[in-house]
PDB file of C-alpha atoms in Angstrom:
ATOM      1  CA  VAL O 131     -26.738 -28.865  -4.801  1.00 51.00           C
ATOM      2  CA  ASN O 132     -29.758 -28.674  -7.103  1.00 54.00           C
ATOM      3  CA  GLU O 133     -32.559 -26.123  -6.862  1.00 54.00           C
ATOM      4  CA  GLU O 134     -35.029 -28.788  -5.756  1.00 56.00           C
ATOM      5  CA  ASP O 135     -32.710 -29.749  -2.888  1.00 55.00           C
ATOM      6  CA  GLU O 136     -32.726 -26.352  -1.225  1.00 53.00           C
ATOM      7  CA  GLU O 137     -35.457 -27.237   1.276  1.00 59.00           C
ATOM      8  CA  GLU O 138     -33.670 -30.420   2.342  1.00 67.00           C
ATOM      9  CA  ASN O 139     -31.737 -30.705   5.593  1.00 76.00           C
ATOM     10  CA  PHE O 140     -27.973 -30.593   5.097  1.00 81.00           C
ATOM     11  CA  TYR O 141     -25.269 -32.010   7.297  1.00 79.00           C
ATOM     12  CA  GLN O 142     -23.272 -29.703   9.574  1.00 84.00           C
ATOM     13  CA  PRO O 143     -20.410 -31.126  11.641  1.00 83.00           C
ATOM     14  CA  THR O 144     -21.254 -28.682  14.486  1.00 88.00           C
ATOM     15  CA  ASN O 145     -24.038 -26.238  15.307  1.00 90.00           C
ATOM     16  CA  ILE O 146     -21.883 -23.506  13.733  1.00 95.00           C
ATOM     17  CA  PRO O 147     -22.778 -22.493  10.137  1.00 96.00           C
ATOM     18  CA  LEU O 148     -20.816 -24.393   7.507  1.00 96.00           C
ATOM     19  CA  LEU O 149     -19.231 -22.689   4.491  1.00 96.00           C
ATOM     20  CA  ILE O 150     -18.343 -24.985   1.590  1.00 96.00           C
ATOM     21  CA  ILE O 151     -16.116 -23.606  -1.174  1.00 96.00           C
ATOM     22  CA  ASN O 152     -15.242 -25.606  -4.270  1.00 96.00           C
ATOM     23  CA  SER O 153     -12.716 -23.922  -6.537  1.00 94.00           C
ATOM     24  CA  GLU O 154     -12.252 -24.341 -10.268  1.00 92.00           C
ATOM     25  CA  ASN O 155     -10.246 -27.516 -10.966  1.00 91.00           C
ATOM     26  CA  SER O 156      -9.700 -27.732  -7.174  1.00 91.00           C
ATOM     27  CA  GLU O 157      -6.945 -25.128  -7.516  1.00 91.00           C
ATOM     28  CA  MET O 158      -6.066 -22.597  -4.806  1.00 90.00           C
ATOM     29  CA  PRO O 159      -3.525 -19.748  -4.595  1.00 86.00           C
ATOM     30  CA  LYS O 160      -0.195 -20.920  -3.191  1.00 84.00           C
ATOM     31  CA  GLY O 161       2.404 -19.505  -0.851  1.00 80.00           C
ATOM     32  CA  SER O 162       1.958 -15.802  -0.203  1.00 79.00           C
ATOM     33  CA  ASP O 163       0.351 -15.016  -3.561  1.00 82.00           C
ATOM     34  CA  LYS O 164      -2.297 -12.349  -2.858  1.00 86.00           C
ATOM     35  CA  GLU O 165      -2.909 -11.464  -6.497  1.00 88.00           C
ATOM     36  CA  THR O 166      -4.261 -14.696  -8.025  1.00 92.00           C
ATOM     37  CA  LYS O 167      -8.054 -15.024  -7.926  1.00 95.00           C
ATOM     38  CA  ILE O 168      -9.604 -18.472  -8.383  1.00 95.00           C
ATOM     39  CA  ASN O 169     -13.180 -19.006  -9.572  1.00 96.00           C
ATOM     40  CA  CYS O 170     -15.263 -20.895  -7.038  1.00 96.00           C
ATOM     41  CA  ASN O 171     -18.707 -22.032  -5.946  1.00 95.00           C
ATOM     42  CA  TYR O 172     -19.873 -20.997  -2.501  1.00 95.00           C
ATOM     43  CA  ILE O 173     -22.546 -22.597  -0.288  1.00 95.00           C
ATOM     44  CA  MET O 174     -23.386 -21.501   3.260  1.00 95.00           C
ATOM     45  CA  ILE O 175     -25.388 -23.959   5.366  1.00 94.00           C
ATOM     46  CA  SER O 176     -26.999 -22.760   8.591  1.00 93.00           C
ATOM     47  CA  GLU O 177     -29.455 -24.649  10.792  1.00 90.00           C
ATOM     48  CA  GLY O 178     -29.499 -27.421   8.210  1.00 88.00           C
ATOM     49  CA  LYS O 179     -30.646 -25.120   5.396  1.00 90.00           C
ATOM     50  CA  ILE O 180     -28.898 -23.269   2.603  1.00 90.00           C
ATOM     51  CA  ASN O 181     -28.362 -19.673   3.757  1.00 87.00           C
ATOM     52  CA  ALA O 182     -26.599 -18.532   0.575  1.00 87.00           C
ATOM     53  CA  LYS O 183     -25.390 -20.097  -2.665  1.00 92.00           C
ATOM     54  CA  GLN O 184     -23.303 -18.241  -5.206  1.00 92.00           C
ATOM     55  CA  THR O 185     -20.375 -18.225  -7.574  1.00 96.00           C
ATOM     56  CA  GLY O 186     -17.445 -15.880  -7.220  1.00 96.00           C
ATOM     57  CA  THR O 187     -13.711 -15.780  -6.652  1.00 97.00           C
ATOM     58  CA  ILE O 188     -11.392 -16.511  -3.750  1.00 96.00           C
ATOM     59  CA  LYS O 189      -7.866 -15.275  -3.072  1.00 95.00           C
ATOM     60  CA  LEU O 190      -5.344 -15.136  -0.246  1.00 93.00           C
ATOM     61  CA  ARG O 191      -5.026 -12.010   1.912  1.00 91.00           C
ATOM     62  CA  GLY O 192      -3.303 -10.827   5.069  1.00 80.00           C
ATOM     63  CA  ASN O 193       0.214  -9.931   6.166  1.00 75.00           C
ATOM     64  CA  SER O 194       1.656 -12.138   8.928  1.00 76.00           C
ATOM     65  CA  SER O 195      -1.198 -14.645   8.814  1.00 77.00           C
ATOM     66  CA  ILE O 196      -0.696 -15.385   5.112  1.00 79.00           C
ATOM     67  CA  ARG O 197       2.524 -17.191   6.029  1.00 78.00           C
ATOM     68  CA  SER O 198       0.754 -19.521   8.470  1.00 81.00           C
ATOM     69  CA  GLU O 199      -0.605 -22.997   7.749  1.00 86.00           C
ATOM     70  CA  LYS O 200      -4.203 -21.849   8.268  1.00 91.00           C
ATOM     71  CA  LYS O 201      -4.647 -19.270   5.518  1.00 93.00           C
ATOM     72  CA  PRO O 202      -6.776 -16.099   5.480  1.00 94.00           C
ATOM     73  CA  TYR O 203      -8.982 -15.574   2.421  1.00 96.00           C
ATOM     74  CA  ALA O 204     -10.980 -12.876   0.661  1.00 96.00           C
ATOM     75  CA  VAL O 205     -14.163 -13.933  -1.138  1.00 96.00           C
ATOM     76  CA  ASN O 206     -15.764 -11.836  -3.881  1.00 96.00           C
ATOM     77  CA  LEU O 207     -19.278 -12.985  -4.794  1.00 96.00           C
ATOM     78  CA  GLU O 208     -20.988 -12.266  -8.104  1.00 96.00           C
ATOM     79  CA  GLU O 209     -24.050 -10.796  -6.386  1.00 95.00           C
ATOM     80  CA  LYS O 210     -24.483  -8.805  -3.201  1.00 95.00           C
ATOM     81  CA  THR O 211     -25.635 -11.008  -0.324  1.00 93.00           C
ATOM     82  CA  ASN O 212     -26.522 -10.609   3.366  1.00 91.00           C
ATOM     83  CA  ILE O 213     -24.345 -13.360   4.810  1.00 93.00           C
ATOM     84  CA  LEU O 214     -25.899 -14.989   7.898  1.00 94.00           C
ATOM     85  CA  ASP O 215     -28.149 -11.956   8.399  1.00 91.00           C
ATOM     86  CA  MET O 216     -25.249  -9.533   8.865  1.00 95.00           C
ATOM     87  CA  PRO O 217     -26.231  -5.912   8.122  1.00 95.00           C
ATOM     88  CA  ALA O 218     -24.296  -5.319   4.905  1.00 96.00           C
ATOM     89  CA  LYS O 219     -25.561  -6.670   1.607  1.00 95.00           C
ATOM     90  CA  ALA O 220     -22.218  -6.973  -0.144  1.00 96.00           C
ATOM     91  CA  LYS O 221     -20.045  -8.936  -2.549  1.00 96.00           C
ATOM     92  CA  LYS O 222     -16.748  -8.804  -0.629  1.00 97.00           C
ATOM     93  CA  TRP O 223     -16.219 -10.812   2.562  1.00 97.00           C
ATOM     94  CA  ILE O 224     -13.166 -11.742   4.615  1.00 97.00           C
ATOM     95  CA  LEU O 225     -12.409 -15.187   6.086  1.00 97.00           C
ATOM     96  CA  VAL O 226     -10.305 -14.688   9.234  1.00 96.00           C
ATOM     97  CA  PRO O 227      -8.503 -17.825  10.524  1.00 95.00           C
ATOM     98  CA  ASN O 228      -7.668 -16.579  14.066  1.00 94.00           C
ATOM     99  CA  MET O 229      -4.460 -18.551  13.580  1.00 91.00           C
ATOM    100  CA  PHE O 230      -2.488 -16.735  16.275  1.00 91.00           C
ATOM    101  CA  ASP O 231      -5.282 -16.820  18.843  1.00 94.00           C
ATOM    102  CA  LYS O 232      -5.968 -20.324  20.107  1.00 93.00           C
ATOM    103  CA  THR O 233      -9.070 -19.147  21.988  1.00 96.00           C
ATOM    104  CA  LEU O 234     -10.606 -17.959  18.657  1.00 96.00           C
ATOM    105  CA  LEU O 235     -12.266 -15.206  20.710  1.00 96.00           C
ATOM    106  CA  ARG O 236     -10.129 -12.089  20.541  1.00 96.00           C
ATOM    107  CA  ASN O 237     -11.200 -10.678  17.162  1.00 96.00           C
ATOM    108  CA  LEU O 238     -14.882 -11.123  17.946  1.00 96.00           C
ATOM    109  CA  LEU O 239     -14.406  -9.599  21.405  1.00 96.00           C
ATOM    110  CA  GLY O 240     -12.609  -6.575  19.941  1.00 96.00           C
ATOM    111  CA  TYR O 241     -15.382  -5.948  17.411  1.00 96.00           C
ATOM    112  CA  GLN O 242     -18.103  -6.332  20.016  1.00 96.00           C
ATOM    113  CA  MET O 243     -16.308  -3.755  22.159  1.00 95.00           C
ATOM    114  CA  SER O 244     -16.140  -1.425  19.148  1.00 96.00           C
ATOM    115  CA  PHE O 245     -19.943  -1.630  18.843  1.00 95.00           C
ATOM    116  CA  ILE O 246     -20.222  -0.694  22.519  1.00 95.00           C
ATOM    117  CA  PHE O 247     -17.727   2.152  22.153  1.00 94.00           C
ATOM    118  CA  GLY O 248     -19.819   3.573  19.306  1.00 94.00           C
ATOM    119  CA  LEU O 249     -17.313   3.927  16.474  1.00 94.00           C
ATOM    120  CA  LYS O 250     -18.732   5.043  13.121  1.00 94.00           C
ATOM    121  CA  PHE O 251     -18.383   1.571  11.571  1.00 96.00           C
ATOM    122  CA  THR O 252     -17.521  -1.772  13.123  1.00 96.00           C
ATOM    123  CA  PRO O 253     -17.031  -4.958  11.077  1.00 96.00           C
ATOM    124  CA  SER O 254     -19.761  -7.525  11.696  1.00 97.00           C
ATOM    125  CA  CYS O 255     -18.666 -11.151  11.846  1.00 96.00           C
ATOM    126  CA  ARG O 256     -19.948 -14.667  12.451  1.00 97.00           C
ATOM    127  CA  TYR O 257     -18.228 -17.946  13.301  1.00 97.00           C
ATOM    128  CA  ILE O 258     -18.228 -20.587  10.567  1.00 97.00           C
ATOM    129  CA  ASP O 259     -16.697 -23.972   9.872  1.00 97.00           C
ATOM    130  CA  LEU O 260     -14.864 -23.969   6.545  1.00 96.00           C
ATOM    131  CA  ILE O 261     -14.494 -26.740   3.953  1.00 96.00           C
ATOM    132  CA  ILE O 262     -12.489 -26.025   0.786  1.00 96.00           C
ATOM    133  CA  ASN O 263     -12.434 -28.619  -1.995  1.00 96.00           C
ATOM    134  CA  GLY O 264     -13.567 -31.327   0.399  1.00 94.00           C
ATOM    135  CA  ASN O 265     -10.932 -30.541   3.061  1.00 94.00           C
ATOM    136  CA  PHE O 266     -11.966 -29.258   6.483  1.00 94.00           C
ATOM    137  CA  ARG O 267      -9.958 -26.089   7.202  1.00 94.00           C
ATOM    138  CA  GLY O 268     -11.227 -25.434  10.726  1.00 94.00           C
ATOM    139  CA  ASN O 269     -13.142 -22.649  12.418  1.00 96.00           C
ATOM    140  CA  TYR O 270     -13.062 -19.145  10.902  1.00 97.00           C
ATOM    141  CA  LEU O 271     -14.750 -15.778  11.261  1.00 97.00           C
ATOM    142  CA  ILE O 272     -16.523 -14.462   8.193  1.00 97.00           C
ATOM    143  CA  CYS O 273     -16.315 -10.663   8.432  1.00 97.00           C
ATOM    144  CA  ASP O 274     -17.214  -7.452   6.702  1.00 97.00           C
ATOM    145  CA  LYS O 275     -14.460  -6.131   4.500  1.00 96.00           C
ATOM    146  CA  ILE O 276     -13.369  -2.670   5.588  1.00 95.00           C
ATOM    147  CA  GLU O 277     -14.401  -0.675   2.550  1.00 96.00           C
ATOM    148  CA  VAL O 278     -16.213   2.522   1.654  1.00 96.00           C
ATOM    149  CA  SER O 279     -19.853   1.766   0.838  1.00 95.00           C
ATOM    150  CA  LYS O 280     -23.324   2.815   1.972  1.00 94.00           C
ATOM    151  CA  GLU O 281     -23.685  -0.329   4.078  1.00 93.00           C
ATOM    152  CA  ARG O 282     -20.178  -0.334   5.573  1.00 97.00           C
ATOM    153  CA  LEU O 283     -18.014   2.759   6.074  1.00 97.00           C
ATOM    154  CA  ASP O 284     -20.342   5.349   4.578  1.00 97.00           C
ATOM    155  CA  LEU O 285     -18.241   8.154   3.108  1.00 97.00           C
ATOM    156  CA  ASP O 286     -18.808  10.392   0.106  1.00 97.00           C
ATOM    157  CA  LYS O 287     -17.777   8.629  -3.090  1.00 96.00           C
ATOM    158  CA  MET O 288     -14.864  10.063  -5.040  1.00 96.00           C
ATOM    159  CA  ASP O 289     -13.763   9.880  -8.657  1.00 96.00           C
ATOM    160  CA  GLU O 290     -11.347  11.649 -10.995  1.00 96.00           C
ATOM    161  CA  THR O 291     -13.584  14.731 -11.152  1.00 97.00           C
ATOM    162  CA  CYS O 292     -13.194  15.456  -7.412  1.00 97.00           C
ATOM    163  CA  VAL O 293     -10.182  17.773  -7.660  1.00 97.00           C
ATOM    164  CA  GLU O 294     -11.516  21.022  -6.167  1.00 96.00           C
ATOM    165  CA  GLU O 295     -13.210  22.019  -2.913  1.00 95.00           C
ATOM    166  CA  PRO O 296     -15.440  20.754  -1.474  1.00 96.00           C
ATOM    167  CA  GLU O 297     -15.325  17.450  -3.425  1.00 97.00           C
ATOM    168  CA  ILE O 298     -11.564  16.942  -3.023  1.00 98.00           C
ATOM    169  CA  SER O 299     -11.912  17.091   0.762  1.00 97.00           C
ATOM    170  CA  GLY O 300     -13.354  13.588   1.079  1.00 95.00           C
ATOM    171  CA  GLY O 301     -14.005  10.882   1.655  1.00 96.00           C
ATOM    172  CA  TYR O 302     -10.664   9.193   2.159  1.00 98.00           C
ATOM    173  CA  LEU O 303      -9.786   5.962   3.971  1.00 97.00           C
ATOM    174  CA  ILE O 304      -6.142   5.537   4.985  1.00 96.00           C
ATOM    175  CA  GLU O 305      -4.474   2.526   6.653  1.00 92.00           C
ATOM    176  CA  GLY O 306      -1.458   2.680   8.942  1.00 87.00           C
ATOM    177  CA  GLN O 307       1.041   0.360   7.315  1.00 74.00           C
ATOM    178  CA  GLY O 308       4.145   0.310   9.503  1.00 58.00           C
ATOM    179  CA  SER O 309       7.161  -0.799   7.486  1.00 50.00           C
ATOM    180  CA  ARG O 310       5.499  -3.549   5.464  1.00 57.00           C
ATOM    181  CA  ARG O 311       5.277  -3.888   1.696  1.00 61.00           C
ATOM    182  CA  ARG O 312       8.263  -1.628   0.998  1.00 64.00           C
ATOM    183  CA  GLY O 313       8.271  -0.388  -2.564  1.00 71.00           C
ATOM    184  CA  ASP O 314       4.489  -0.562  -2.906  1.00 81.00           C
ATOM    185  CA  PRO O 315       3.388   2.636  -4.728  1.00 84.00           C
ATOM    186  CA  SER O 316       0.155   2.740  -2.710  1.00 89.00           C
ATOM    187  CA  ILE O 317       2.210   3.532   0.419  1.00 90.00           C
ATOM    188  CA  PHE O 318       3.093   7.125   1.204  1.00 92.00           C
ATOM    189  CA  LYS O 319       5.298   8.509   3.967  1.00 91.00           C
ATOM    190  CA  THR O 320       4.637  11.618   5.999  1.00 92.00           C
ATOM    191  CA  SER O 321       7.246  14.260   6.755  1.00 92.00           C
ATOM    192  CA  GLN O 322       7.955  12.396  10.006  1.00 91.00           C
ATOM    193  CA  GLY O 323       8.590   9.133   8.146  1.00 89.00           C
ATOM    194  CA  ILE O 324       5.334   7.359   9.117  1.00 89.00           C
ATOM    195  CA  SER O 325       3.988   4.985   6.452  1.00 89.00           C
ATOM    196  CA  TYR O 326       0.342   4.888   5.384  1.00 92.00           C
ATOM    197  CA  THR O 327      -1.570   3.195   2.563  1.00 92.00           C
ATOM    198  CA  TYR O 328      -4.226   4.705   0.316  1.00 94.00           C
ATOM    199  CA  LYS O 329      -7.245   2.415   0.805  1.00 94.00           C
ATOM    200  CA  TYR O 330     -10.003   4.604  -0.666  1.00 97.00           C
ATOM    201  CA  PRO O 331      -9.795   5.786  -3.299  1.00 97.00           C
ATOM    202  CA  GLU O 332      -7.377   3.039  -4.295  1.00 94.00           C
ATOM    203  CA  TYR O 333      -3.982   4.179  -5.521  1.00 94.00           C
ATOM    204  CA  GLU O 334      -4.780   3.523  -9.208  1.00 95.00           C
ATOM    205  CA  ASP O 335      -7.923   5.669  -8.956  1.00 96.00           C
ATOM    206  CA  LEU O 336      -6.386   8.649  -7.150  1.00 97.00           C
ATOM    207  CA  THR O 337      -5.587  11.805  -9.078  1.00 97.00           C
ATOM    208  CA  GLU O 338      -2.364  13.681  -8.373  1.00 97.00           C
ATOM    209  CA  GLU O 339      -4.435  16.463  -6.802  1.00 97.00           C
ATOM    210  CA  GLN O 340      -6.092  14.007  -4.408  1.00 98.00           C
ATOM    211  CA  LYS O 341      -2.762  12.426  -3.401  1.00 97.00           C
ATOM    212  CA  GLU O 342      -1.310  15.853  -2.706  1.00 97.00           C
ATOM    213  CA  TYR O 343      -4.395  16.911  -0.733  1.00 97.00           C
ATOM    214  CA  ILE O 344      -4.512  13.947   1.676  1.00 97.00           C
ATOM    215  CA  THR O 345      -0.751  13.608   2.191  1.00 96.00           C
ATOM    216  CA  LYS O 346      -0.552  17.342   2.922  1.00 96.00           C
ATOM    217  CA  LYS O 347      -3.350  16.913   5.480  1.00 96.00           C
ATOM    218  CA  PHE O 348      -1.387  14.191   7.312  1.00 96.00           C
ATOM    219  CA  ASP O 349       1.734  16.399   7.333  1.00 96.00           C
ATOM    220  CA  GLU O 350      -0.320  19.257   8.792  1.00 95.00           C
ATOM    221  CA  VAL O 351      -1.668  17.008  11.550  1.00 95.00           C
ATOM    222  CA  GLU O 352       1.817  15.814  12.470  1.00 95.00           C
ATOM    223  CA  ALA O 353       3.072  19.402  12.617  1.00 96.00           C
ATOM    224  CA  GLU O 354       0.176  20.331  14.904  1.00 96.00           C
ATOM    225  CA  ILE O 355       0.868  17.413  17.233  1.00 94.00           C
ATOM    226  CA  LEU O 356       4.531  18.392  17.526  1.00 95.00           C
ATOM    227  CA  GLU O 357       3.307  21.830  18.638  1.00 96.00           C
ATOM    228  CA  GLY O 358       1.009  20.266  21.236  1.00 96.00           C
ATOM    229  CA  LYS O 359      -2.170  20.903  19.265  1.00 95.00           C
ATOM    230  CA  ALA O 360      -4.914  18.653  17.922  1.00 92.00           C
ATOM    231  CA  ASP O 361      -7.046  21.055  15.906  1.00 94.00           C
ATOM    232  CA  SER O 362      -7.226  18.712  12.880  1.00 95.00           C
ATOM    233  CA  ILE O 363      -8.130  15.550  14.798  1.00 96.00           C
ATOM    234  CA  ASP O 364     -11.676  14.547  15.709  1.00 97.00           C
ATOM    235  CA  LEU O 365     -11.015  14.039  19.418  1.00 96.00           C
ATOM    236  CA  GLU O 366     -14.297  12.201  20.020  1.00 96.00           C
ATOM    237  CA  SER O 367     -13.433   9.391  17.595  1.00 96.00           C
ATOM    238  CA  PHE O 368      -9.800   9.408  18.728  1.00 95.00           C
ATOM    239  CA  ALA O 369     -10.786   9.006  22.385  1.00 96.00           C
ATOM    240  CA  ARG O 370     -13.139   6.112  21.654  1.00 96.00           C
ATOM    241  CA  TYR O 371     -10.570   4.439  19.399  1.00 95.00           C
ATOM    242  CA  PHE O 372      -7.648   4.977  21.794  1.00 93.00           C
ATOM    243  CA  LEU O 373      -9.503   3.717  24.874  1.00 94.00           C
ATOM    244  CA  LEU O 374     -10.642   0.584  23.031  1.00 94.00           C
ATOM    245  CA  GLU O 375      -7.209  -0.232  21.635  1.00 90.00           C
ATOM    246  CA  ASP O 376      -5.433   0.577  24.904  1.00 89.00           C
ATOM    247  CA  PHE O 377      -7.864  -1.432  27.020  1.00 91.00           C
ATOM    248  CA  SER O 378      -7.439  -4.442  24.733  1.00 91.00           C
ATOM    249  CA  ALA O 379      -3.620  -4.006  24.628  1.00 88.00           C
ATOM    250  CA  ASN O 380      -3.652  -4.376  20.858  1.00 88.00           C
ATOM    251  CA  GLN O 381      -0.075  -4.220  19.637  1.00 82.00           C
ATOM    252  CA  ASP O 382      -1.166  -3.873  15.995  1.00 79.00           C
ATOM    253  CA  GLU O 383      -2.780  -0.490  16.585  1.00 75.00           C
ATOM    254  CA  ILE O 384       0.654   0.964  17.272  1.00 68.00           C
ATOM    255  CA  PHE O 385       2.072   0.326  13.816  1.00 70.00           C
ATOM    256  CA  ASN O 386      -0.253  -1.700  11.606  1.00 75.00           C
ATOM    257  CA  SER O 387      -3.867  -2.600  10.830  1.00 79.00           C
ATOM    258  CA  PHE O 388      -5.317   0.717  11.974  1.00 88.00           C
ATOM    259  CA  PHE O 389      -7.447   3.086   9.941  1.00 94.00           C
ATOM    260  CA  ILE O 390      -8.085   6.815   9.699  1.00 96.00           C
ATOM    261  CA  PHE O 391     -10.747   8.428   7.524  1.00 98.00           C
ATOM    262  CA  LYS O 392     -11.658  11.919   6.390  1.00 98.00           C
ATOM    263  CA  GLU O 393     -15.146  13.010   5.464  1.00 97.00           C
ATOM    264  CA  ARG O 394     -16.095  15.597   2.860  1.00 97.00           C
ATOM    265  CA  GLY O 395     -16.529  19.093   4.256  1.00 95.00           C
ATOM    266  CA  ASP O 396     -14.927  18.106   7.580  1.00 95.00           C
ATOM    267  CA  ASP O 397     -11.415  19.414   8.182  1.00 94.00           C
ATOM    268  CA  LYS O 398     -10.628  16.796  10.826  1.00 96.00           C
ATOM    269  CA  LEU O 399      -9.222  13.257  10.622  1.00 97.00           C
ATOM    270  CA  HIS O 400     -11.379  10.555  12.272  1.00 97.00           C
ATOM    271  CA  PHE O 401     -10.085   7.322  13.782  1.00 96.00           C
ATOM    272  CA  GLY O 402     -11.381   3.843  12.938  1.00 94.00           C
ATOM    273  CA  PRO O 403     -12.634   1.369  11.957  1.00 95.00           C
ATOM    274  CA  VAL O 404     -10.888  -1.141  14.242  1.00 94.00           C
ATOM    275  CA  TRP O 405      -9.373  -4.316  12.839  1.00 93.00           C
ATOM    276  CA  ASP O 406      -7.195  -7.264  13.867  1.00 92.00           C
ATOM    277  CA  PHE O 407      -7.307  -8.208  17.556  1.00 94.00           C
ATOM    278  CA  ASP O 408      -5.754 -11.678  17.388  1.00 91.00           C
ATOM    279  CA  LEU O 409      -2.635 -10.471  19.245  1.00 90.00           C
ATOM    280  CA  ALA O 410      -4.557  -8.275  21.698  1.00 91.00           C
ATOM    281  CA  PHE O 411      -5.658  -9.066  25.272  1.00 91.00           C
ATOM    282  CA  ASP O 412      -2.221 -10.235  26.469  1.00 87.00           C
ATOM    283  CA  ASN O 413      -1.599 -12.552  23.505  1.00 89.00           C
ATOM    284  CA  ALA O 414       1.667 -10.882  22.419  1.00 81.00           C
ATOM    285  CA  GLN O 415       4.742 -11.333  24.573  1.00 75.00           C
ATOM    286  CA  ILE O 416       6.297  -8.218  23.032  1.00 73.00           C
ATOM    287  CA  LEU O 417       3.895  -6.152  25.168  1.00 65.00           C
ATOM    288  CA  TYR O 418       3.499  -8.523  28.125  1.00 60.00           C
ATOM    289  CA  PRO O 419       2.597  -7.672  30.831  1.00 59.00           C
ATOM    290  CA  THR O 420       0.303  -4.934  29.615  1.00 54.00           C
TER     291      THR O 420
END
């Protein structure tokens, strides 16, 4: 696509925006390789016009879905962009295949409910058709990445200097990890044997003081719960999160793909953002009937 072509009308196979990705030498990551990043060109076409055009990288992501035929991807653009008028102007975006949900509706429905329930941050998403290296890959959701930033989950930024109060108290973003990725150093276990992952700051950026601070906080919360207390939990966010996940019968919220964050100067743990509803709403026989 040349600059002079940008006002032309472009073909879309449906009335859904079309994302075209062409990777360097037509190569793509293979198997379950989540580390390899491939350079690519990215063009989004909406209503017959170019909505965004950039260069960047693409890689595989996901846990269960990475083993499916319809792969999930993470795109990292060179410049921050508002994709399809979504609120965040950002470089990192997630391509969700909805592989395990043949209706293609459950993730979007879960996020829309999160907006209604008023959680601190809810991923925005839009339906797209996806073509990679000339091959039609089907219908996807392009979504916000769950990350700490002013336009997504807005927490106080941390660096290696944040080792004393009040700076060391936040912000942190932690993901419930279940039993996956054993041996990964970014996973820590609580005194009760529950596994979590450091999401922000990332494991490589955490100081020993910060690791000790947040893991100790989780141990304290568990001890309180065993005593029938909830002094260190923000009950407002927990109630909203619990009701949403319980209403949607989301099996992943029990052991995986759930998030907890801690803000600076706040002694309580907050629940959210929500993520991953493709097995919710009676789509998982392990919980049926819910």
